[in-house]
mmCIF file of C-alpha atoms and ligand atoms in Angstrom:
data_model
loop_
_atom_site.group_PDB
_atom_site.id
_atom_site.type_symbol
_atom_site.label_atom_id
_atom_site.label_comp_id
_atom_site.label_asym_id
_atom_site.label_seq_id
_atom_site.Cartn_x
_atom_site.Cartn_y
_atom_site.Cartn_z
ATOM 1 C CA UNK A 1 9.345 -47.742 -6.165
ATOM 2 C CA UNK A 2 6.823 -45.822 -8.239
ATOM 3 C CA UNK A 3 6.132 -46.974 -11.794
ATOM 4 C CA UNK A 4 4.866 -45.024 -14.770
ATOM 5 C CA UNK A 5 2.660 -46.357 -17.538
ATOM 6 C CA UNK A 6 5.802 -47.016 -19.569
ATOM 7 C CA UNK A 7 7.449 -49.248 -16.979
ATOM 8 C CA UNK A 8 9.431 -52.172 -18.387
ATOM 9 C CA UNK A 9 8.292 -55.517 -17.029
ATOM 10 C CA UNK A 10 10.023 -58.851 -16.521
ATOM 11 C CA UNK A 11 9.889 -61.680 -13.990
ATOM 12 C CA UNK A 12 10.737 -65.257 -13.106
ATOM 13 C CA UNK A 13 8.519 -68.191 -14.077
ATOM 14 C CA UNK A 14 8.719 -71.154 -11.726
ATOM 15 C CA UNK A 15 6.625 -73.687 -9.819
ATOM 16 C CA UNK A 16 6.934 -73.120 -6.976
ATOM 17 C CA UNK A 17 8.549 -69.718 -7.260
ATOM 18 C CA UNK A 18 8.388 -68.476 -3.679
ATOM 19 C CA UNK A 19 11.953 -69.547 -2.890
ATOM 20 C CA UNK A 20 13.457 -67.618 -5.830
ATOM 21 C CA UNK A 21 15.939 -64.898 -4.983
ATOM 22 C CA UNK A 22 15.684 -63.389 -8.474
ATOM 23 C CA UNK A 23 13.008 -60.758 -7.640
ATOM 24 C CA UNK A 24 15.195 -59.453 -4.813
ATOM 25 C CA UNK A 25 18.268 -59.515 -7.032
ATOM 26 C CA UNK A 26 16.714 -57.716 -10.002
ATOM 27 C CA UNK A 27 14.824 -55.412 -7.643
ATOM 28 C CA UNK A 28 18.148 -54.300 -6.162
ATOM 29 C CA UNK A 29 19.512 -53.353 -9.591
ATOM 30 C CA UNK A 30 16.277 -51.613 -10.671
ATOM 31 C CA UNK A 31 16.369 -49.521 -7.514
ATOM 32 C CA UNK A 32 20.098 -48.832 -7.759
ATOM 33 C CA UNK A 33 19.818 -47.712 -11.368
ATOM 34 C CA UNK A 34 16.518 -45.876 -10.862
ATOM 35 C CA UNK A 35 14.938 -47.731 -13.760
ATOM 36 C CA UNK A 36 11.238 -47.398 -14.457
ATOM 37 C CA UNK A 37 10.633 -51.137 -14.349
ATOM 38 C CA UNK A 38 9.602 -54.134 -12.265
ATOM 39 C CA UNK A 39 10.636 -57.781 -11.917
ATOM 40 C CA UNK A 40 7.993 -60.110 -10.501
ATOM 41 C CA UNK A 41 7.730 -63.670 -9.205
ATOM 42 C CA UNK A 42 5.429 -65.478 -11.673
ATOM 43 C CA UNK A 43 4.009 -68.768 -10.415
ATOM 44 C CA UNK A 44 3.070 -70.957 -13.391
ATOM 45 C CA UNK A 45 2.060 -74.620 -13.145
ATOM 46 C CA UNK A 46 3.809 -76.896 -15.657
ATOM 47 C CA UNK A 47 0.617 -77.419 -17.660
ATOM 48 C CA UNK A 48 0.080 -73.647 -17.827
ATOM 49 C CA UNK A 49 3.632 -72.682 -18.730
ATOM 50 C CA UNK A 50 3.091 -72.040 -22.429
ATOM 51 C CA UNK A 51 -0.083 -69.988 -21.996
ATOM 52 C CA UNK A 52 1.590 -68.044 -19.173
ATOM 53 C CA UNK A 53 4.503 -67.125 -21.457
ATOM 54 C CA UNK A 54 2.125 -66.146 -24.299
ATOM 55 C CA UNK A 55 0.217 -63.937 -21.869
ATOM 56 C CA UNK A 56 3.405 -62.155 -20.852
ATOM 57 C CA UNK A 57 4.172 -61.487 -24.512
ATOM 58 C CA UNK A 58 0.647 -60.137 -25.030
ATOM 59 C CA UNK A 59 0.988 -57.934 -21.962
ATOM 60 C CA UNK A 60 4.126 -56.301 -23.318
ATOM 61 C CA UNK A 61 6.647 -57.889 -20.945
ATOM 62 C CA UNK A 62 10.266 -57.607 -22.081
ATOM 63 C CA UNK A 63 11.021 -61.188 -21.108
ATOM 64 C CA UNK A 64 11.461 -63.541 -18.186
ATOM 65 C CA UNK A 65 13.755 -65.887 -16.366
ATOM 66 C CA UNK A 66 12.718 -69.499 -16.279
ATOM 67 C CA UNK A 67 13.450 -71.788 -13.373
ATOM 68 C CA UNK A 68 12.545 -75.283 -12.173
ATOM 69 C CA UNK A 69 10.636 -77.117 -13.654
ATOM 70 C CA UNK A 70 10.262 -75.111 -16.878
ATOM 71 C CA UNK A 71 13.769 -74.919 -18.372
ATOM 72 C CA UNK A 72 13.282 -77.672 -20.951
ATOM 73 C CA UNK A 73 9.768 -76.485 -21.837
ATOM 74 C CA UNK A 74 11.208 -73.024 -22.447
ATOM 75 C CA UNK A 75 13.691 -74.512 -24.892
ATOM 76 C CA UNK A 76 10.838 -76.091 -26.861
ATOM 77 C CA UNK A 77 8.710 -72.974 -26.786
ATOM 78 C CA UNK A 78 11.234 -70.378 -27.941
ATOM 79 C CA UNK A 79 11.103 -69.358 -31.617
ATOM 80 C CA UNK A 80 14.857 -69.040 -31.694
ATOM 81 C CA UNK A 81 17.284 -70.728 -29.299
ATOM 82 C CA UNK A 82 20.880 -69.613 -28.925
ATOM 83 C CA UNK A 83 23.353 -72.398 -29.783
ATOM 84 C CA UNK A 84 24.783 -72.494 -26.249
ATOM 85 C CA UNK A 85 21.322 -73.031 -24.741
ATOM 86 C CA UNK A 86 20.652 -75.817 -27.214
ATOM 87 C CA UNK A 87 23.945 -77.449 -26.306
ATOM 88 C CA UNK A 88 23.146 -77.267 -22.602
ATOM 89 C CA UNK A 89 19.587 -78.448 -23.267
ATOM 90 C CA UNK A 90 17.867 -75.784 -21.201
ATOM 91 C CA UNK A 91 16.723 -72.176 -21.440
ATOM 92 C CA UNK A 92 16.781 -69.966 -18.355
ATOM 93 C CA UNK A 93 16.250 -66.575 -20.000
ATOM 94 C CA UNK A 94 13.535 -65.535 -22.444
ATOM 95 C CA UNK A 95 13.724 -62.301 -24.398
ATOM 96 C CA UNK A 96 10.515 -61.099 -26.052
ATOM 97 C CA UNK A 97 11.283 -59.205 -29.215
ATOM 98 C CA UNK A 98 9.417 -56.285 -30.771
ATOM 99 C CA UNK A 99 7.979 -58.536 -33.497
ATOM 100 C CA UNK A 100 6.439 -60.823 -30.858
ATOM 101 C CA UNK A 101 8.956 -63.628 -31.292
ATOM 102 C CA UNK A 102 10.682 -65.298 -28.345
ATOM 103 C CA UNK A 103 14.446 -65.759 -28.015
ATOM 104 C CA UNK A 104 15.692 -68.475 -25.650
ATOM 105 C CA UNK A 105 19.076 -68.185 -23.959
ATOM 106 C CA UNK A 106 21.034 -69.941 -21.253
ATOM 107 C CA UNK A 107 23.116 -67.661 -19.060
ATOM 108 C CA UNK A 108 24.197 -70.239 -16.455
ATOM 109 C CA UNK A 109 27.487 -70.997 -18.224
ATOM 110 C CA UNK A 110 28.231 -67.262 -18.350
ATOM 111 C CA UNK A 111 27.322 -66.944 -14.669
ATOM 112 C CA UNK A 112 29.591 -69.809 -13.715
ATOM 113 C CA UNK A 113 32.701 -68.586 -15.514
ATOM 114 C CA UNK A 114 32.175 -64.906 -14.623
ATOM 115 C CA UNK A 115 31.891 -65.899 -10.972
ATOM 116 C CA UNK A 116 35.233 -67.722 -11.142
ATOM 117 C CA UNK A 117 36.881 -64.795 -12.917
ATOM 118 C CA UNK A 118 35.588 -62.276 -10.413
ATOM 119 C CA UNK A 119 36.404 -64.433 -7.387
ATOM 120 C CA UNK A 120 39.817 -65.488 -8.664
ATOM 121 C CA UNK A 121 41.083 -62.833 -11.104
ATOM 122 C CA UNK A 122 43.016 -64.185 -14.059
ATOM 123 C CA UNK A 123 41.412 -67.609 -13.827
ATOM 124 C CA UNK A 124 41.415 -69.663 -16.996
ATOM 125 C CA UNK A 125 40.295 -73.251 -17.406
ATOM 126 C CA UNK A 126 42.696 -73.690 -20.327
ATOM 127 C CA UNK A 127 45.738 -74.713 -18.305
ATOM 128 C CA UNK A 128 44.775 -77.922 -16.515
ATOM 129 C CA UNK A 129 42.097 -80.598 -16.217
ATOM 130 C CA UNK A 130 38.897 -79.744 -14.348
ATOM 131 C CA UNK A 131 36.924 -82.109 -12.118
ATOM 132 C CA UNK A 132 33.148 -81.683 -12.188
ATOM 133 C CA UNK A 133 31.004 -83.522 -9.632
ATOM 134 C CA UNK A 134 27.397 -84.102 -10.725
ATOM 135 C CA UNK A 135 25.485 -84.495 -13.974
ATOM 136 C CA UNK A 136 22.316 -82.428 -13.546
ATOM 137 C CA UNK A 137 21.337 -79.197 -15.264
ATOM 138 C CA UNK A 138 23.962 -77.171 -13.429
ATOM 139 C CA UNK A 139 26.698 -79.611 -14.462
ATOM 140 C CA UNK A 140 25.738 -79.276 -18.129
ATOM 141 C CA UNK A 141 26.144 -75.497 -17.967
ATOM 142 C CA UNK A 142 29.461 -75.848 -16.112
ATOM 143 C CA UNK A 143 30.827 -78.351 -18.653
ATOM 144 C CA UNK A 144 29.794 -76.121 -21.577
ATOM 145 C CA UNK A 145 31.470 -73.120 -19.956
ATOM 146 C CA UNK A 146 34.683 -75.073 -19.359
ATOM 147 C CA UNK A 147 34.720 -76.309 -22.953
ATOM 148 C CA UNK A 148 34.300 -72.763 -24.220
ATOM 149 C CA UNK A 149 37.108 -71.583 -21.964
ATOM 150 C CA UNK A 150 39.428 -74.152 -23.562
ATOM 151 C CA UNK A 151 39.688 -76.666 -20.734
ATOM 152 C CA UNK A 152 41.896 -79.521 -22.009
ATOM 153 C CA UNK A 153 40.114 -82.263 -20.021
ATOM 154 C CA UNK A 154 36.872 -82.285 -18.089
ATOM 155 C CA UNK A 155 36.641 -85.187 -15.644
ATOM 156 C CA UNK A 156 33.001 -85.850 -15.014
ATOM 157 C CA UNK A 157 31.831 -87.903 -12.050
ATOM 158 C CA UNK A 158 28.309 -88.668 -10.948
ATOM 159 C CA UNK A 159 26.719 -91.079 -8.492
ATOM 160 C CA UNK A 160 24.678 -92.383 -11.415
ATOM 161 C CA UNK A 161 27.438 -92.926 -13.945
ATOM 162 C CA UNK A 162 25.046 -93.310 -16.887
ATOM 163 C CA UNK A 163 23.890 -89.719 -16.442
ATOM 164 C CA UNK A 164 27.476 -88.473 -16.624
ATOM 165 C CA UNK A 165 28.058 -90.565 -19.744
ATOM 166 C CA UNK A 166 24.983 -89.009 -21.317
ATOM 167 C CA UNK A 167 26.159 -85.466 -20.551
ATOM 168 C CA UNK A 168 29.620 -86.307 -21.900
ATOM 169 C CA UNK A 169 28.212 -87.739 -25.096
ATOM 170 C CA UNK A 170 25.816 -84.883 -25.745
ATOM 171 C CA UNK A 171 28.241 -82.112 -24.924
ATOM 172 C CA UNK A 172 31.197 -83.669 -26.705
ATOM 173 C CA UNK A 173 29.481 -82.959 -30.011
ATOM 174 C CA UNK A 174 30.389 -79.670 -31.735
ATOM 175 C CA UNK A 175 33.478 -79.492 -29.623
ATOM 176 C CA UNK A 176 37.073 -78.766 -30.426
ATOM 177 C CA UNK A 177 39.121 -81.968 -30.236
ATOM 178 C CA UNK A 178 41.423 -80.135 -27.806
ATOM 179 C CA UNK A 179 38.783 -80.321 -25.079
ATOM 180 C CA UNK A 180 37.783 -83.811 -24.007
ATOM 181 C CA UNK A 181 35.336 -85.096 -21.437
ATOM 182 C CA UNK A 182 36.278 -88.210 -19.493
ATOM 183 C CA UNK A 183 33.768 -90.078 -17.328
ATOM 184 C CA UNK A 184 34.963 -91.508 -14.016
ATOM 185 C CA UNK A 185 33.307 -93.670 -11.395
ATOM 186 C CA UNK A 186 31.907 -91.761 -8.428
ATOM 187 C CA UNK A 187 34.018 -93.974 -6.157
ATOM 188 C CA UNK A 188 37.177 -92.680 -7.881
ATOM 189 C CA UNK A 189 36.583 -89.053 -6.954
ATOM 190 C CA UNK A 190 39.609 -88.762 -4.671
ATOM 191 C CA UNK A 191 41.957 -90.037 -7.385
ATOM 192 C CA UNK A 192 40.357 -87.878 -10.091
ATOM 193 C CA UNK A 193 41.736 -84.783 -8.348
ATOM 194 C CA UNK A 194 45.356 -85.532 -9.254
ATOM 195 C CA UNK A 195 46.805 -82.798 -11.454
ATOM 196 C CA UNK A 196 43.531 -80.837 -11.627
ATOM 197 C CA UNK A 197 43.393 -77.037 -11.810
ATOM 198 C CA UNK A 198 39.747 -76.775 -10.824
ATOM 199 C CA UNK A 199 37.234 -78.728 -8.737
ATOM 200 C CA UNK A 200 33.536 -77.891 -8.976
ATOM 201 C CA UNK A 201 30.713 -79.434 -6.979
ATOM 202 C CA UNK A 202 27.416 -79.223 -8.883
ATOM 203 C CA UNK A 203 25.640 -81.843 -6.769
ATOM 204 C CA UNK A 204 23.275 -80.998 -3.944
ATOM 205 C CA UNK A 205 25.642 -82.633 -1.443
ATOM 206 C CA UNK A 206 26.695 -80.212 1.290
ATOM 207 C CA UNK A 207 23.585 -78.073 0.920
ATOM 208 C CA UNK A 208 21.687 -77.281 4.115
ATOM 209 C CA UNK A 209 19.511 -80.301 4.850
ATOM 210 C CA UNK A 210 21.344 -82.593 2.399
ATOM 211 C CA UNK A 211 24.008 -85.230 3.110
ATOM 212 C CA UNK A 212 27.639 -84.059 3.215
ATOM 213 C CA UNK A 213 29.969 -84.377 0.235
ATOM 214 C CA UNK A 214 32.573 -86.937 1.181
ATOM 215 C CA UNK A 215 35.812 -86.347 -0.657
ATOM 216 C CA UNK A 216 39.486 -86.458 0.270
ATOM 217 C CA UNK A 217 41.352 -83.478 -1.196
ATOM 218 C CA UNK A 218 44.848 -84.889 -0.641
ATOM 219 C CA UNK A 219 45.610 -85.457 -4.342
ATOM 220 C CA UNK A 220 44.389 -81.995 -5.399
ATOM 221 C CA UNK A 221 47.239 -79.596 -6.276
ATOM 222 C CA UNK A 222 47.418 -76.742 -3.761
ATOM 223 C CA UNK A 223 46.932 -74.072 -6.409
ATOM 224 C CA UNK A 224 43.754 -75.636 -7.814
ATOM 225 C CA UNK A 225 40.642 -73.475 -7.560
ATOM 226 C CA UNK A 226 37.690 -75.009 -5.698
ATOM 227 C CA UNK A 227 34.125 -73.891 -6.392
ATOM 228 C CA UNK A 228 30.800 -75.058 -5.020
ATOM 229 C CA UNK A 229 27.534 -74.383 -6.829
ATOM 230 C CA UNK A 230 25.815 -74.771 -3.459
ATOM 231 C CA UNK A 231 25.411 -71.351 -1.798
ATOM 232 C CA UNK A 232 23.390 -72.301 1.277
ATOM 233 C CA UNK A 233 25.537 -72.384 3.319
ATOM 234 C CA UNK A 234 27.836 -69.924 1.582
ATOM 235 C CA UNK A 235 30.954 -71.642 2.899
ATOM 236 C CA UNK A 236 30.262 -75.339 2.428
ATOM 237 C CA UNK A 237 32.347 -78.023 4.111
ATOM 238 C CA UNK A 238 34.079 -78.553 0.756
ATOM 239 C CA UNK A 239 35.133 -74.896 0.556
ATOM 240 C CA UNK A 240 36.196 -74.858 4.211
ATOM 241 C CA UNK A 241 38.328 -77.975 3.755
ATOM 242 C CA UNK A 242 39.899 -76.591 0.568
ATOM 243 C CA UNK A 243 40.626 -73.231 2.175
ATOM 244 C CA UNK A 244 42.149 -74.893 5.236
ATOM 245 C CA UNK A 245 44.753 -76.644 3.067
ATOM 246 C CA UNK A 246 45.544 -73.449 1.156
ATOM 247 C CA UNK A 247 43.515 -73.815 -2.046
ATOM 248 C CA UNK A 248 41.834 -70.704 -3.466
ATOM 249 C CA UNK A 249 38.046 -70.994 -3.219
ATOM 250 C CA UNK A 250 35.033 -69.289 -4.821
ATOM 251 C CA UNK A 251 31.549 -69.709 -3.380
ATOM 252 C CA UNK A 252 28.406 -70.386 -5.390
ATOM 253 C CA UNK A 253 26.391 -67.251 -4.758
ATOM 254 C CA UNK A 254 28.211 -65.362 -7.497
ATOM 255 C CA UNK A 255 26.995 -67.789 -10.176
ATOM 256 C CA UNK A 256 23.397 -66.940 -9.291
ATOM 257 C CA UNK A 257 24.195 -63.230 -9.381
ATOM 258 C CA UNK A 258 26.197 -63.258 -12.598
ATOM 259 C CA UNK A 259 23.738 -65.446 -14.542
ATOM 260 C CA UNK A 260 21.144 -62.731 -13.982
ATOM 261 C CA UNK A 261 23.159 -59.966 -15.665
ATOM 262 C CA UNK A 262 22.545 -60.701 -19.375
ATOM 263 C CA UNK A 263 18.772 -60.960 -18.834
ATOM 264 C CA UNK A 264 18.682 -57.667 -16.951
ATOM 265 C CA UNK A 265 20.673 -56.040 -19.763
ATOM 266 C CA UNK A 266 18.318 -57.390 -22.439
ATOM 267 C CA UNK A 267 15.118 -56.311 -20.663
ATOM 268 C CA UNK A 268 16.099 -53.076 -18.969
ATOM 269 C CA UNK A 269 18.922 -51.837 -21.225
ATOM 270 C CA UNK A 270 21.810 -51.640 -18.732
ATOM 271 C CA UNK A 271 24.412 -54.302 -17.926
ATOM 272 C CA UNK A 272 24.515 -54.453 -14.103
ATOM 273 C CA UNK A 273 27.486 -55.400 -11.928
ATOM 274 C CA UNK A 274 27.953 -57.804 -9.062
ATOM 275 C CA UNK A 275 29.183 -55.849 -6.037
ATOM 276 C CA UNK A 276 29.827 -56.774 -2.405
ATOM 277 C CA UNK A 277 26.727 -54.810 -1.482
ATOM 278 C CA UNK A 278 24.629 -56.970 -3.825
ATOM 279 C CA UNK A 279 26.228 -60.159 -2.520
ATOM 280 C CA UNK A 280 25.303 -59.139 1.014
ATOM 281 C CA UNK A 281 21.779 -58.110 0.046
ATOM 282 C CA UNK A 282 20.960 -61.347 -1.792
ATOM 283 C CA UNK A 283 23.111 -63.636 0.355
ATOM 284 C CA UNK A 284 21.663 -62.615 3.697
ATOM 285 C CA UNK A 285 18.304 -64.319 3.062
HETATM 286 P P1 ATR B 301 20.485 -79.664 -11.025
HETATM 287 O O1 ATR B 301 19.732 -79.813 -12.301
HETATM 288 O O2 ATR B 301 20.074 -78.447 -10.227
HETATM 289 O O3 ATR B 301 21.961 -79.749 -11.201
HETATM 290 P P2 ATR B 301 19.731 -82.384 -10.321
HETATM 291 O O4 ATR B 301 19.425 -82.705 -11.712
HETATM 292 O O5 ATR B 301 18.713 -82.757 -9.267
HETATM 293 O O6 ATR B 301 20.000 -80.850 -10.061
HETATM 294 O O7 ATR B 301 21.137 -83.003 -9.937
HETATM 295 C C1 ATR B 301 21.561 -83.172 -8.649
HETATM 296 C C2 ATR B 301 22.942 -83.793 -8.678
HETATM 297 O O8 ATR B 301 23.312 -84.133 -7.334
HETATM 298 C C3 ATR B 301 22.993 -85.080 -9.483
HETATM 299 O O9 ATR B 301 24.253 -85.167 -10.101
HETATM 300 C C4 ATR B 301 22.823 -86.146 -8.391
HETATM 301 O O10 ATR B 301 23.345 -87.413 -8.730
HETATM 302 P P3 ATR B 301 22.414 -88.486 -9.498
HETATM 303 O O11 ATR B 301 22.432 -88.108 -10.940
HETATM 304 O O12 ATR B 301 23.088 -89.787 -9.237
HETATM 305 O O13 ATR B 301 21.047 -88.393 -8.886
HETATM 306 C C5 ATR B 301 23.637 -85.528 -7.276
HETATM 307 N N1 ATR B 301 23.281 -86.095 -5.977
HETATM 308 C C6 ATR B 301 22.162 -85.853 -5.248
HETATM 309 N N2 ATR B 301 22.188 -86.566 -4.094
HETATM 310 C C7 ATR B 301 23.345 -87.279 -4.108
HETATM 311 C C8 ATR B 301 23.967 -88.209 -3.189
HETATM 312 N N3 ATR B 301 23.394 -88.543 -2.038
HETATM 313 N N4 ATR B 301 25.173 -88.730 -3.536
HETATM 314 C C9 ATR B 301 25.767 -88.399 -4.697
HETATM 315 N N5 ATR B 301 25.241 -87.523 -5.595
HETATM 316 C C10 ATR B 301 24.047 -86.974 -5.303
#
């Protein structure tokens, strides 16, 4: 790729950042669309995060993605934060505006729901309760997305129940009374599946090198969609077990790919798509 002096610049701020797939992902789109631009890995220590962001603004960058451990710091730093990002409590996308101000967004909820819609066309969360395992940052984005899609009941379960209660309390604010969040004990996860239309694992269980997710799917209706945020491996034991009993499944790689689209559009001016070719290119690492 050859750049001109007018090349548009963006990147991902993280610490460490070496594991990030975002440069490969955005690089694919830049190449595909023959855009005069670059997307770089930007290693910034936590104590240097703010000055690193200011430097990018001064250098004329269009914006940046923000990953672990900077997502909360990015929320505090942005001059304007989109309401969804504030609700989730984290910013993963920064857009630097012409006047030098910084807009903070969260595109994880978008990535989550777009992935389900692409993987299972016609999917809507509005028809049945959803079961969400976990209460970390990913769970917050998933819960917000389900609320916005009109899910009637979100059953939240986490090993540390207090964390789930906190997420439920914070996200229940500003919400339509038609969408409620119920907190269940982690030990009740098998029973929580009864009557559900969606099961999502947002914990690290089942990830390569992590303990397995132990759950009995017997009570889950056969037409319920099962999704795992974990994408290494692509087909987790949860997805394999769900598929074996006939449930539709959607893997987690698509959430990573779809969450990147709005940022790319804001910085480089074109809304990119998630294709099989892209999935293969980013997933094969
Ligand atoms: P993220 O922000 O990426 O979602 P996180 O905040 O580290 O990641 O959350 C990881 C999730 O996996 C949490 O819900 C965590 O449960 P706790 O809140 O109880 O820590 C869950 N998790 C990790 N290891 C687990 C285990 N062995 N059993 C059950 N849940 C586990």
